[in-house]
C-alpha positions as a Python dict, from the first residue, in 0.01 Angstrom:
ca = {
    (1, 'I'): (0, 0, 0),
    (2, 'L'): (-112, 45, -368),
    (3, 'F'): (141, -242, -452),
    (4, 'A'): (20, -462, -182),
    (5, 'A'): (-312, -424, -272),
    (6, 'A'): (-239, -494, -666),
    (7, 'L'): (-65, -792, -553),
    (8, 'A'): (-357, -925, -357),
    (9, 'A'): (-593, -889, -662),
    (10, 'A'): (-327, -1037, -887),
    (11, 'V'): (-232, -1341, -668),
    (12, 'P'): (-584, -1525, -710),
    (13, 'L'): (-550, -1478, -1105),
    (14, 'A'): (-211, -1614, -1121),
    (15, 'A'): (-389, -1961, -1252),
    (16, 'C'): (-554, -1797, -1534),
    (17, 'N'): (-439, -1927, -1836),
    (18, 'T'): (-654, -1821, -2171),
    (19, 'P'): (-604, -1468, -2331),
    (20, 'S'): (-965, -1373, -2241),
    (21, 'E'): (-891, -1464, -1874),
    (22, 'R'): (-551, -1294, -1847),
    (23, 'A'): (-704, -999, -2022),
    (24, 'A'): (-1015, -978, -1761),
    (25, 'G'): (-755, -992, -1472),
    (26, 'G'): (-540, -736, -1615),
    (27, 'A'): (-851, -515, -1667),
    (28, 'L'): (-933, -530, -1321),
    (29, 'V'): (-583, -482, -1136),
    (30, 'G'): (-516, -192, -1415),
    (31, 'G'): (-878, -23, -1366),
    (32, 'A'): (-812, -46, -996),
    (33, 'T'): (-441, 100, -1019),
    (34, 'G'): (-525, 363, -1254),
    (35, 'A'): (-815, 448, -1048),
    (36, 'A'): (-596, 510, -726),
    (37, 'I'): (-338, 699, -933),
    (38, 'G'): (-578, 929, -1130),
    (39, 'A'): (-756, 1019, -818),
    (40, 'A'): (-434, 1095, -633),
    (41, 'A'): (-287, 1282, -902),
    (42, 'T'): (-612, 1507, -944),
    (43, 'G'): (-786, 1495, -604),
    (44, 'R'): (-1140, 1444, -837),
    (45, 'G'): (-1343, 1192, -920),
    (46, 'S'): (-1328, 1262, -1304),
    (47, 'G'): (-971, 1199, -1243),
    (48, 'A'): (-1049, 836, -1083),
    (49, 'L'): (-1262, 777, -1401),
    (50, 'A'): (-985, 854, -1624),
    (51, 'G'): (-737, 672, -1449),
    (52, 'A'): (-967, 353, -1423),
    (53, 'A'): (-1051, 355, -1799),
    (54, 'I'): (-687, 408, -1889),
    (55, 'G'): (-576, 142, -1652),
    (56, 'A'): (-833, -99, -1753),
    (57, 'V'): (-749, -96, -2105),
    (58, 'G'): (-387, -100, -2058),
    (59, 'G'): (-422, -404, -1808),
    (60, 'A'): (-630, -571, -2070),
    (61, 'A'): (-367, -538, -2339),
    (62, 'V'): (-73, -672, -2103),
    (63, 'G'): (-271, -936, -1966),
    (64, 'A'): (-394, -1079, -2292),
    (65, 'A'): (-47, -1044, -2444),
    (66, 'T'): (129, -1236, -2160),
    (67, 'A'): (-113, -1548, -2179),
    (68, 'P'): (90, -1846, -2215),
    (69, 'R'): (41, -2018, -2559),
}
């Protein structure tokens, strides 16, 4: 289910080509995925927030790094 949600969020962002667009898309997907994992792992809202923050930063970094040049 989590993979399907991430895929559904990533498909509309597939045409983004600039590093800033890719970073924004990566932050969205990473933040949502991180929040889901953090909530599932801890069962608390603070875990979801921490997961979202870590996921958004990681997703933005990966998105910007994978932008076509």
